mmCIF file of C-alpha atoms and ligand atoms in Angstrom:
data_model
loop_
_atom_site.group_PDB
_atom_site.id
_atom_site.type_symbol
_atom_site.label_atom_id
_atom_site.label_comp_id
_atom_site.label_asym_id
_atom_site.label_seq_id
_atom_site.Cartn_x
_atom_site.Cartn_y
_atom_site.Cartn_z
ATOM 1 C CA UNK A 92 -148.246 -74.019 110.108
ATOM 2 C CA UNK A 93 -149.697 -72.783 113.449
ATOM 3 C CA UNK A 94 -146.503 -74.367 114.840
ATOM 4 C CA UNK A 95 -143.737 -72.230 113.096
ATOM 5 C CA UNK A 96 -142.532 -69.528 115.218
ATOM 6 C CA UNK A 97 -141.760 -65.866 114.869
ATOM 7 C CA UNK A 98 -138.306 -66.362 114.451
ATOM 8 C CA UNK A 99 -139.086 -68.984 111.937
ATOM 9 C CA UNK A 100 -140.862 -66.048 109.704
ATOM 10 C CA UNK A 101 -138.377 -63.414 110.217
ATOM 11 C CA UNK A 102 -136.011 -65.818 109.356
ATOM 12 C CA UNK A 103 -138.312 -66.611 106.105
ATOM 13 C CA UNK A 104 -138.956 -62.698 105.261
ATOM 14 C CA UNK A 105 -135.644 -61.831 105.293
ATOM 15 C CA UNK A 106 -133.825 -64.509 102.928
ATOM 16 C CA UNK A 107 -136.979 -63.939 100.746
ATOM 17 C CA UNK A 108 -136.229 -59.785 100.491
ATOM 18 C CA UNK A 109 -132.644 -60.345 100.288
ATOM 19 C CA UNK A 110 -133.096 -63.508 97.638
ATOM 20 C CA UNK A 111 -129.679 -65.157 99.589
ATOM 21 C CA UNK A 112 -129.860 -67.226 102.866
ATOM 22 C CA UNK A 113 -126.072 -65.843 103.342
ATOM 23 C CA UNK A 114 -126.890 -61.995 103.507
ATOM 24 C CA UNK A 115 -130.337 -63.203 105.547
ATOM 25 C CA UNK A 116 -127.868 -64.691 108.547
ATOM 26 C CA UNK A 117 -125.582 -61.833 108.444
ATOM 27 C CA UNK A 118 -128.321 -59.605 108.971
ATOM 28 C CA UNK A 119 -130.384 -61.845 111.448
ATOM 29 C CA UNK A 120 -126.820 -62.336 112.994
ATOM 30 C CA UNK A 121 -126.944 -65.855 112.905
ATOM 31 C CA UNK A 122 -125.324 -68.402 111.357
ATOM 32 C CA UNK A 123 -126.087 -70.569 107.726
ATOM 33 C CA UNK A 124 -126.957 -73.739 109.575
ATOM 34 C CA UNK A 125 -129.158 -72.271 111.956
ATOM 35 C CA UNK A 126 -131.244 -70.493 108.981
ATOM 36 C CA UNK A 127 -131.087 -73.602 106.886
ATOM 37 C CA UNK A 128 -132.672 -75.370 109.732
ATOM 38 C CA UNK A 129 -135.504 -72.768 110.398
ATOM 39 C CA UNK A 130 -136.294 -72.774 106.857
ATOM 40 C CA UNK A 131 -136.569 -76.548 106.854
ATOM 41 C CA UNK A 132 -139.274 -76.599 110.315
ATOM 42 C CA UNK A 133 -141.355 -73.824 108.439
ATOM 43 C CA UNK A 134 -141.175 -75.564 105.329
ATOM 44 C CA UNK A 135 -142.463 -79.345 106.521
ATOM 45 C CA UNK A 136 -145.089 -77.225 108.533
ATOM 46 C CA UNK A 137 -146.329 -75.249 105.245
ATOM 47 C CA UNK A 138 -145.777 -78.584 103.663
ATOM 48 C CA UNK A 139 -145.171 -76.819 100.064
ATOM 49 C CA UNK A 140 -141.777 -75.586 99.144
ATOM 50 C CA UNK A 141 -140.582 -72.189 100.052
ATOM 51 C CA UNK A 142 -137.743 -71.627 97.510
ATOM 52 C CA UNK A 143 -136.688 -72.796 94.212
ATOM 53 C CA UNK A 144 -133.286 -72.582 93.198
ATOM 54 C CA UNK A 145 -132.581 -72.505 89.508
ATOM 55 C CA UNK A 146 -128.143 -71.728 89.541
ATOM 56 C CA UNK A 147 -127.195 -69.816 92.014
ATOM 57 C CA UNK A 148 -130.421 -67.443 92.293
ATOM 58 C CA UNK A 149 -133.554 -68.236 94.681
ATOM 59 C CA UNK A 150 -136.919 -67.944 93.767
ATOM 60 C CA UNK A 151 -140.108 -67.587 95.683
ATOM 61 C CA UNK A 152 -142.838 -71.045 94.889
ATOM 62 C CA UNK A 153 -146.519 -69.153 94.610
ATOM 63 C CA UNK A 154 -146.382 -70.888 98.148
ATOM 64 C CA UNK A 155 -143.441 -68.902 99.271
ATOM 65 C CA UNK A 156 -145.230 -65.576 97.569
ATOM 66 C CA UNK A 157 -147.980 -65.965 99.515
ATOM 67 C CA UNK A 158 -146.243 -66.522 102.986
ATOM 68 C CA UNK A 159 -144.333 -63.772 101.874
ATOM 69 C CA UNK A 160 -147.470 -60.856 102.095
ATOM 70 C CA UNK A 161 -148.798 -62.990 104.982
ATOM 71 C CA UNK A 162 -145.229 -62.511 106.934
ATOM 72 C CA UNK A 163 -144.670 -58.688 105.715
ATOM 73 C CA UNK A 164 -148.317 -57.988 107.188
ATOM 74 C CA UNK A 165 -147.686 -60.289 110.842
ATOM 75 C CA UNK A 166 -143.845 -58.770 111.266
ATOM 76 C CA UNK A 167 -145.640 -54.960 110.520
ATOM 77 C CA UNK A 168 -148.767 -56.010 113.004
ATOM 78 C CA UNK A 169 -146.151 -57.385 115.417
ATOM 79 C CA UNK A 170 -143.366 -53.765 114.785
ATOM 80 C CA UNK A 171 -146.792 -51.653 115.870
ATOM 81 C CA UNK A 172 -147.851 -53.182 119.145
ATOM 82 C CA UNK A 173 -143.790 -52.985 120.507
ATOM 83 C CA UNK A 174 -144.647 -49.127 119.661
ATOM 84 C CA UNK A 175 -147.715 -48.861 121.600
ATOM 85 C CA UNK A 176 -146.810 -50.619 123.951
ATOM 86 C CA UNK A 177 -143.668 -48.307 124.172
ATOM 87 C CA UNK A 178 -146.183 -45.695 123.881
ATOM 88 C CA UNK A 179 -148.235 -46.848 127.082
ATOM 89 C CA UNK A 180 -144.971 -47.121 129.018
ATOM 90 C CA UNK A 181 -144.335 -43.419 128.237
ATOM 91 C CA UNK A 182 -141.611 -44.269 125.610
ATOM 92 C CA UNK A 183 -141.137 -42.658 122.264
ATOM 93 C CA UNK A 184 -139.338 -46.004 120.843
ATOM 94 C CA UNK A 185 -139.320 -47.910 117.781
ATOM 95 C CA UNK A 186 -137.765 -47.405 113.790
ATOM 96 C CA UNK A 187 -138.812 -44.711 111.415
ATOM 97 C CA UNK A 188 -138.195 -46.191 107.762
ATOM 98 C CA UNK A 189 -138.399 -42.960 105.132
ATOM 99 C CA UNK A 190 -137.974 -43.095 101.648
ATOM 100 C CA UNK A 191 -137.772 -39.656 100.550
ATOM 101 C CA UNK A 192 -136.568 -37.884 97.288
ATOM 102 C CA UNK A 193 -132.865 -37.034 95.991
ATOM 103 C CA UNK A 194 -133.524 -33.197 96.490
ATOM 104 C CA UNK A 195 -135.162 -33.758 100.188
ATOM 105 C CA UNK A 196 -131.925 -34.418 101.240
ATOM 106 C CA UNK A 197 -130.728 -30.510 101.506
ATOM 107 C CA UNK A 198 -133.398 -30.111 104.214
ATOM 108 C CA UNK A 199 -133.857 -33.301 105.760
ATOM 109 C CA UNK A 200 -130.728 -33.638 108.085
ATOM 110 C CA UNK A 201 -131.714 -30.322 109.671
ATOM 111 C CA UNK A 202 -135.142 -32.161 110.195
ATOM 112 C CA UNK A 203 -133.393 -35.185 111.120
ATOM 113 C CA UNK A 204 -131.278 -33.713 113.831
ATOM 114 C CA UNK A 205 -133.533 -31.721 116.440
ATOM 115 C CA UNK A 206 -135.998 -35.015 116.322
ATOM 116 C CA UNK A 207 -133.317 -37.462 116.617
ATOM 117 C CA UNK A 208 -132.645 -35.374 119.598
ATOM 118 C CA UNK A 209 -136.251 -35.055 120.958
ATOM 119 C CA UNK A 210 -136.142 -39.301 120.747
ATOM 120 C CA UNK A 211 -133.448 -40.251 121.114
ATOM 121 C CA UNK A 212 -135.209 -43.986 121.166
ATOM 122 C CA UNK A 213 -135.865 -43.569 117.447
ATOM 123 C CA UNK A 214 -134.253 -45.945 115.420
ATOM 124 C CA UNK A 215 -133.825 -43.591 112.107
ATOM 125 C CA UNK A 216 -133.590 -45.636 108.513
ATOM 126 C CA UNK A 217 -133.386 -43.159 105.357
ATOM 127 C CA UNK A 218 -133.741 -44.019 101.640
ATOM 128 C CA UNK A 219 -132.881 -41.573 99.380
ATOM 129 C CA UNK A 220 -133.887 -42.036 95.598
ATOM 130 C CA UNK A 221 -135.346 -40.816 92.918
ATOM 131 C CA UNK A 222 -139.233 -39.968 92.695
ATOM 132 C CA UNK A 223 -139.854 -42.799 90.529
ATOM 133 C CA UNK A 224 -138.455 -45.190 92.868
ATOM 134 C CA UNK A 225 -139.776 -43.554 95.848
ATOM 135 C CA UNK A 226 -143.090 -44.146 94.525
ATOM 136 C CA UNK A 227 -142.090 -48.113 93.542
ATOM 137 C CA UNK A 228 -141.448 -48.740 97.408
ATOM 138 C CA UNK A 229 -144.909 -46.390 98.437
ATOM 139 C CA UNK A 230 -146.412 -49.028 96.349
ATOM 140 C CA UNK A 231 -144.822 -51.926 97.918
ATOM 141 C CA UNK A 232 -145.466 -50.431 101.161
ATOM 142 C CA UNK A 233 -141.844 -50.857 102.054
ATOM 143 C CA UNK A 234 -141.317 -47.803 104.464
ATOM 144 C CA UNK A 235 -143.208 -45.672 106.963
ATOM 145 C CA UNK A 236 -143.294 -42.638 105.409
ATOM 146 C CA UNK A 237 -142.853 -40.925 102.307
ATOM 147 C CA UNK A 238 -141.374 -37.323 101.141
ATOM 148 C CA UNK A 239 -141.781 -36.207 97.827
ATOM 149 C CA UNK A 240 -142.348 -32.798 95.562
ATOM 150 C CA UNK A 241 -146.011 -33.473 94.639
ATOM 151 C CA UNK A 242 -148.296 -36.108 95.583
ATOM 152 C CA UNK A 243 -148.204 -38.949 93.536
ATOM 153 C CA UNK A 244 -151.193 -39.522 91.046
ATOM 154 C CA UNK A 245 -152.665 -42.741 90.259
ATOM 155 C CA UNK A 246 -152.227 -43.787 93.564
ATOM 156 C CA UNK A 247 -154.279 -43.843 96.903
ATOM 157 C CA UNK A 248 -152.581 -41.766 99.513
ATOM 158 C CA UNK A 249 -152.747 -39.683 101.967
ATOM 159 C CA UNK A 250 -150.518 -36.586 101.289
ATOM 160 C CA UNK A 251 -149.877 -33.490 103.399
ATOM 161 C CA UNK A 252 -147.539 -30.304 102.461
ATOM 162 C CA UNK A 253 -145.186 -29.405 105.025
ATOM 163 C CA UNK A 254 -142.983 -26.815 103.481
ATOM 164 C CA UNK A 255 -142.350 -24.934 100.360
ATOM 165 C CA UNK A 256 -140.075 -25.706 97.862
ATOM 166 C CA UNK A 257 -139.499 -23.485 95.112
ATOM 167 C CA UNK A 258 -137.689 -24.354 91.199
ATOM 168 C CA UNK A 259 -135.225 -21.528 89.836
ATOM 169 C CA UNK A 260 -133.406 -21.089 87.188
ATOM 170 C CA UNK A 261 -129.752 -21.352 87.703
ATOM 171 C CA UNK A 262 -126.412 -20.350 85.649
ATOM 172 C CA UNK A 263 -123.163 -19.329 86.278
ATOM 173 C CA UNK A 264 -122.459 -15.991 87.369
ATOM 174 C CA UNK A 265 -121.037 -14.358 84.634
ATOM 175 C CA UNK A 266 -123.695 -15.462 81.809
ATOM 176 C CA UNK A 267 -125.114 -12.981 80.045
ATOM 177 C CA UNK A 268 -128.576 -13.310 81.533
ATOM 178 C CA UNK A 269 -126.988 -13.261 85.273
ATOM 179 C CA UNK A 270 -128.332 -10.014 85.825
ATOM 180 C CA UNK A 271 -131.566 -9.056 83.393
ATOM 181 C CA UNK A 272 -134.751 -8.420 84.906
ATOM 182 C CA UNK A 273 -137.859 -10.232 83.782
ATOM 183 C CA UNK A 274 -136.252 -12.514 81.265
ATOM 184 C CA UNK A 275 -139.046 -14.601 79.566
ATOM 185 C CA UNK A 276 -139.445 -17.961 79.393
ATOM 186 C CA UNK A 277 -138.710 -18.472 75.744
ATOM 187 C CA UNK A 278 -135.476 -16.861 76.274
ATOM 188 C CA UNK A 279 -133.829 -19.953 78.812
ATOM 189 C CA UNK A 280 -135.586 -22.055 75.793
ATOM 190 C CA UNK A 281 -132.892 -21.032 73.917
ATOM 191 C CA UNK A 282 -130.118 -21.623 75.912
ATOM 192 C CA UNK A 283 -128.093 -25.264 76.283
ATOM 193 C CA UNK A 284 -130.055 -26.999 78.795
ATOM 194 C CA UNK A 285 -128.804 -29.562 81.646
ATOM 195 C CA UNK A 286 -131.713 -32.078 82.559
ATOM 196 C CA UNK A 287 -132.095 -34.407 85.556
ATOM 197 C CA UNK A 288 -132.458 -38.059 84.307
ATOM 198 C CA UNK A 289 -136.023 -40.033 83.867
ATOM 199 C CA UNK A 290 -137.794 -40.622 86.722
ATOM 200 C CA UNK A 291 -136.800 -37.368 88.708
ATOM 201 C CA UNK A 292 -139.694 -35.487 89.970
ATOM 202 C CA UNK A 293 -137.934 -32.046 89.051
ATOM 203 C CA UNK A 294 -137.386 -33.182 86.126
ATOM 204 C CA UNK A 295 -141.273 -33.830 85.137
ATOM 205 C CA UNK A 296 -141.768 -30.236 86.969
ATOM 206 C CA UNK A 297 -139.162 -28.470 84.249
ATOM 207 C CA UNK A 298 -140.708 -30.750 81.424
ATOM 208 C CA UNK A 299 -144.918 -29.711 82.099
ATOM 209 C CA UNK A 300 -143.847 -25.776 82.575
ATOM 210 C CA UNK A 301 -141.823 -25.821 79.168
ATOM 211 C CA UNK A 302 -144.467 -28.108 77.647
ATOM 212 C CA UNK A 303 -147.479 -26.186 78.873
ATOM 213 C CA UNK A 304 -145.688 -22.973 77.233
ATOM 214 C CA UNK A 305 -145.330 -24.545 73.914
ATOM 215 C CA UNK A 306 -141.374 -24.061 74.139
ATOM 216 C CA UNK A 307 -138.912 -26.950 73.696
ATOM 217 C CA UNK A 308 -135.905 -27.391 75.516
ATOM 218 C CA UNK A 309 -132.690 -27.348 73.923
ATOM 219 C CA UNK A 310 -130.866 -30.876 76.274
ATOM 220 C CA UNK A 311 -127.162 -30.344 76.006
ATOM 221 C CA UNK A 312 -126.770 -33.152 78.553
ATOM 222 C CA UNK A 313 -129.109 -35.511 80.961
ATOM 223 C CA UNK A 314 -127.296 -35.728 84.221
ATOM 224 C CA UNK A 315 -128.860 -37.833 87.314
ATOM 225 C CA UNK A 316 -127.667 -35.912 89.833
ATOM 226 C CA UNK A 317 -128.731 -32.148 91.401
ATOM 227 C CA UNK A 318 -124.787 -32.245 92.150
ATOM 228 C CA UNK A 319 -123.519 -32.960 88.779
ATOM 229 C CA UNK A 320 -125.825 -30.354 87.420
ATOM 230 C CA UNK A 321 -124.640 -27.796 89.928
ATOM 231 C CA UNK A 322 -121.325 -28.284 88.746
ATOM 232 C CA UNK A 323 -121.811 -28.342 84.927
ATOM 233 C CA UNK A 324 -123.731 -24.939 85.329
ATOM 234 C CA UNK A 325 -120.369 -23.884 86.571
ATOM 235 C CA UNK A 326 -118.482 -25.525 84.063
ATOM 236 C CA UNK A 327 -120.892 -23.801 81.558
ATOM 237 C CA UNK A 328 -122.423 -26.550 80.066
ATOM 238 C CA UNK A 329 -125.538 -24.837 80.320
ATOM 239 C CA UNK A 330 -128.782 -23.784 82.471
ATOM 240 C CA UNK A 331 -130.494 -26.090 84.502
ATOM 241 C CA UNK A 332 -134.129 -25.757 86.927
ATOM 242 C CA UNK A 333 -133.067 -27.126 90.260
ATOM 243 C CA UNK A 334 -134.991 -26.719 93.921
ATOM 244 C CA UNK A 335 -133.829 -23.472 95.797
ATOM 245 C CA UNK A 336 -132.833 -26.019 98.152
ATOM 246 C CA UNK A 337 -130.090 -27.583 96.222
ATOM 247 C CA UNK A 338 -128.128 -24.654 97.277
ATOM 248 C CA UNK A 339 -127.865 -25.747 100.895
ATOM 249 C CA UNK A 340 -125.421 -27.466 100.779
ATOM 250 C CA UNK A 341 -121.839 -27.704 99.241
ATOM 251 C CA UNK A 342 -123.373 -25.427 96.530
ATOM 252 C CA UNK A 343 -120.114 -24.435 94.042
ATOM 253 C CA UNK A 344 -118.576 -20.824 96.208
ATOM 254 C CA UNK A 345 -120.499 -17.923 94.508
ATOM 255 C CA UNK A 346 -120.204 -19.275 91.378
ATOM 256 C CA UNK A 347 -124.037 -19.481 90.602
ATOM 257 C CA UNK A 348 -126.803 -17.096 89.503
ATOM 258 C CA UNK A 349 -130.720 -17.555 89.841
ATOM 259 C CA UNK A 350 -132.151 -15.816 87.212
ATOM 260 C CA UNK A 351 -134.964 -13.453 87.127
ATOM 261 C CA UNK A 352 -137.115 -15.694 84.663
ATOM 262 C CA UNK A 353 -140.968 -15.239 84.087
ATOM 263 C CA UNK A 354 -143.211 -17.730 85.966
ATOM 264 C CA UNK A 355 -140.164 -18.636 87.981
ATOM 265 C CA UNK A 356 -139.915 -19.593 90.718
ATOM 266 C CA UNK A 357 -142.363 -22.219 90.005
ATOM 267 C CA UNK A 358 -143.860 -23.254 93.859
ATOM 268 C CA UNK A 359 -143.888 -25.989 94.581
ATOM 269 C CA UNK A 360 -144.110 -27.799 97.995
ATOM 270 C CA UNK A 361 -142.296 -30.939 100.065
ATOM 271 C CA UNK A 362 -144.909 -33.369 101.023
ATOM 272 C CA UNK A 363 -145.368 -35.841 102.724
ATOM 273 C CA UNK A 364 -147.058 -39.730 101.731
ATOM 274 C CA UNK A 365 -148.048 -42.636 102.981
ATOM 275 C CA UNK A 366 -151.085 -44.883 101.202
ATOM 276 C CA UNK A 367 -154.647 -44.307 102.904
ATOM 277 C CA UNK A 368 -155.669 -47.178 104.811
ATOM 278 C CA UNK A 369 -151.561 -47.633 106.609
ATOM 279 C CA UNK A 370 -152.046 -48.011 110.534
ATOM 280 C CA UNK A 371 -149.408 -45.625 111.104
ATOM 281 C CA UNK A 372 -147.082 -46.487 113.727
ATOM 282 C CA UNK A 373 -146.846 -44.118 116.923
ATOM 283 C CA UNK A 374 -143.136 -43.230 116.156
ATOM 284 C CA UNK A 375 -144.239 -42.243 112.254
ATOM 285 C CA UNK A 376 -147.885 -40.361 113.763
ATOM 286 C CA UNK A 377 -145.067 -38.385 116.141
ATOM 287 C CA UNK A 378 -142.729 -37.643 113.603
ATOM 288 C CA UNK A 379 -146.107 -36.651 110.820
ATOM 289 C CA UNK A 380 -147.018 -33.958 113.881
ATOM 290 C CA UNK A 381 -143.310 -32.826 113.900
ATOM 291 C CA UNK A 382 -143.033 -32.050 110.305
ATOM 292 C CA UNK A 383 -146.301 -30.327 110.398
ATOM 293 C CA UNK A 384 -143.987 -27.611 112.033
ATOM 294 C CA UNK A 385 -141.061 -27.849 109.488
ATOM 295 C CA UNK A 386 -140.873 -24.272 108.817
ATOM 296 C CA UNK A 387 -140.272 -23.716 112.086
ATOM 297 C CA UNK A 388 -137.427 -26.466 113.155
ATOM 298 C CA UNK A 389 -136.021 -25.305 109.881
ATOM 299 C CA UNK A 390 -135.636 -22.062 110.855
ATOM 300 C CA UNK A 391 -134.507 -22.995 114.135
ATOM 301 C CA UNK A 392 -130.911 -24.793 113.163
ATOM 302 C CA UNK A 393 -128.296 -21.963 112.054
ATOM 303 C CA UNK A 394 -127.119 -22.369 108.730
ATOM 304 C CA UNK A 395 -124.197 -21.426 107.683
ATOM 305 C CA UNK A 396 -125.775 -19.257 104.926
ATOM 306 C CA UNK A 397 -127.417 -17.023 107.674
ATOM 307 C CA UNK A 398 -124.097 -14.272 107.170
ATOM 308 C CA UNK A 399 -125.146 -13.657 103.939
ATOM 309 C CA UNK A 400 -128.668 -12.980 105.169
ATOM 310 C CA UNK A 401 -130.028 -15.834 102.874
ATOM 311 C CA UNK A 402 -130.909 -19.518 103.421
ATOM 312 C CA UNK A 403 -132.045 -21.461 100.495
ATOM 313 C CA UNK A 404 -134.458 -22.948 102.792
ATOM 314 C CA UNK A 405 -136.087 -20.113 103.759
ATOM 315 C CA UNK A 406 -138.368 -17.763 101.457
ATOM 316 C CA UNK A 407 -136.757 -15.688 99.185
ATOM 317 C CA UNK A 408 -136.419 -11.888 99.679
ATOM 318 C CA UNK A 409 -138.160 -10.664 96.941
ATOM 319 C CA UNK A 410 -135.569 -9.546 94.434
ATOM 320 C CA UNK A 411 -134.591 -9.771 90.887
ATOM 321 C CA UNK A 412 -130.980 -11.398 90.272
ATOM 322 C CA UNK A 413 -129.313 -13.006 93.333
ATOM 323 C CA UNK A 414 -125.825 -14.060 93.301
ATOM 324 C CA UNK A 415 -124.960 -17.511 95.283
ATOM 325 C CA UNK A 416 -122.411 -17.805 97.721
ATOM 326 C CA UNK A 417 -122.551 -20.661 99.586
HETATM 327 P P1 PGA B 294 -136.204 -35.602 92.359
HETATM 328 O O1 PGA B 294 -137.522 -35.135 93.118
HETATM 329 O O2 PGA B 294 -135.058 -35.520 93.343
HETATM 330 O O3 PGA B 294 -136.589 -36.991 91.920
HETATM 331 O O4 PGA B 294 -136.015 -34.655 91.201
HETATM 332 C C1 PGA B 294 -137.705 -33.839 93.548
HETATM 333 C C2 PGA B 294 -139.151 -33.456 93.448
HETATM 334 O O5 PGA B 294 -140.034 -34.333 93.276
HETATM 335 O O6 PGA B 294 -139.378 -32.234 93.545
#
């Protein structure tokens, strides 16, 4: 075992995330003999087998499972010391792997941008899913860093807020409730409602505030995207709760209302995860330090909202009914 090489690993890691030694040379860049043959050396020197194949599918042995955390922990140790010592030659290098939420990704390109341009060195790798399987890769500790709309329970982490991100009630413009001041809650109760699908983390936000109230929603229709809800509201399907943030981007052209609905918005905040006890790497500590001034960078990048003196990423004047024109 001492004798396999790094390569031999990598090699290894790779054909056991992707579960096919085809995919694991395309991505390695190398070719199906040359990974059969590494696999063979590290097998005879682990001198258990690596792989069972049962059809066409490959299976970790309890051998191969255990190399497997072994490798993920060596390739992680190995990715951290080619940071520092990037870091000691005055170098901002290295990948950032995020996994962040569906609804981050309104705001994260223009936090993306300005600190892709800061580093340019910074090898950038973004996941977006779901909060449900955001948290499945936190648990696997698959990625660097985590963004999500409330720290995950149940789980040890380290969680900071880094900007504010606030639920609303939205419906097309010309509903009868586009308009009304101080409509209460058990009012939207009554009205068709458009839910995000299991698993999404505004979802569970919507679900506790309604519960908590003693109101039940009336679902017309689960949808799993903030998109498809967006444009159902339009096509007046119903209501939905979305983030303020949803409207950043390609929101339907003046076509939506946030209502003026008690205990709305609810406030919530963006955070950011990782679990306690990860050696961050320097490129994820630098980029941790940079969100700590998202507000700011936010603020910073025009938007193209900014003529009608209102970015959904910025705090809300304080009015009743606004009118959306994106
Ligand atoms: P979602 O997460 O995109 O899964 O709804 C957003 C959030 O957690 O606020």
């Amino acid at each position: 075992m001492r004798h396999s090489t790094l390569r031999q690993l990598e090699v290894f890691e790779a054909i056991a995330r992707l579960g096919n030694f085809t995919r694991a040379a395309e991505e390695l860049f190398l070719t199906q003999p040359t990974v059969s043959m590494q696999i063979k050396k590290l097998t005879e020197a682990v001198g258990l087998p690596l792989f069972e194949q049962v059809g066409k599918k490959i299976y970790l042995t309890d051998a191969g499972r255990a190399l497997h955390g072994f490798t993920r922990e060596l390739l992680d140790q190995f990715a951290r010391f080619e940071m520092t010592l990037a870091d000691m030659k005055g170098l901002k290098q290295g990948a950032l792997r995020l996994a962040v939420v569906t609804t981050a990704k309104y705001f994260a390109p223009r936090l993306l941008g300005p600190f892709c341009q800061q580093y340019p060195g910074i090898e950038m790798s973004l996941k977006v899913s779901n909060r449900e399987r955001v948290l499945e890769r936190l648990a696997d500790n698959l990625d660097d860093l985590y963004i999500l709309g409330q720290p995950p329970e149940g789980l040890d982490v380290v969680a900071e807020p880094f900007l504010e991100n606030p639920l609303v009630v939205l419906a097309p413009v010309n509903h009868p409730l586009a308009g009304k001041k101080k409509i209460p809650l058990a009012r939207v109760a009554e009205e068709p409602f458009l839910l995000r699908e299991p698993g999404s983390g505004t979802r569970m936000a919507v679900e506790r505030l309604f519960a908590e109230r003693g109101l039940k929603l009336k679902v017309r229709m689960e949808l799993g995207s903030n998109e498809a809800i967006k444009q159902a509201i339009v096509g007046g399907l119903g209501v939905s709760v979305l983030s303020r943030h949803t409207l950043a981007l390609d929101a339907p052209m003046g076509q939506l209302a946030i209502l003026d609905v008690e205990g709305f918005p609810i406030e919530r905040h963006w955070y950011v995860a990782y679990p306690s006890g990860k050696q961050l790497s320097v490129v994820a500590r630098t980029f941790l330090d940079y969100l700590k001034q998202a507000p700011k960078h936010v603020q910073d990048v025009p938007c193209h909202h900014a003529e009608q003196g209102e970015c959904p990423l910025l705090p809300a004047k304080p009015a009743g009914e606004k009118v959306v024109s994106a």
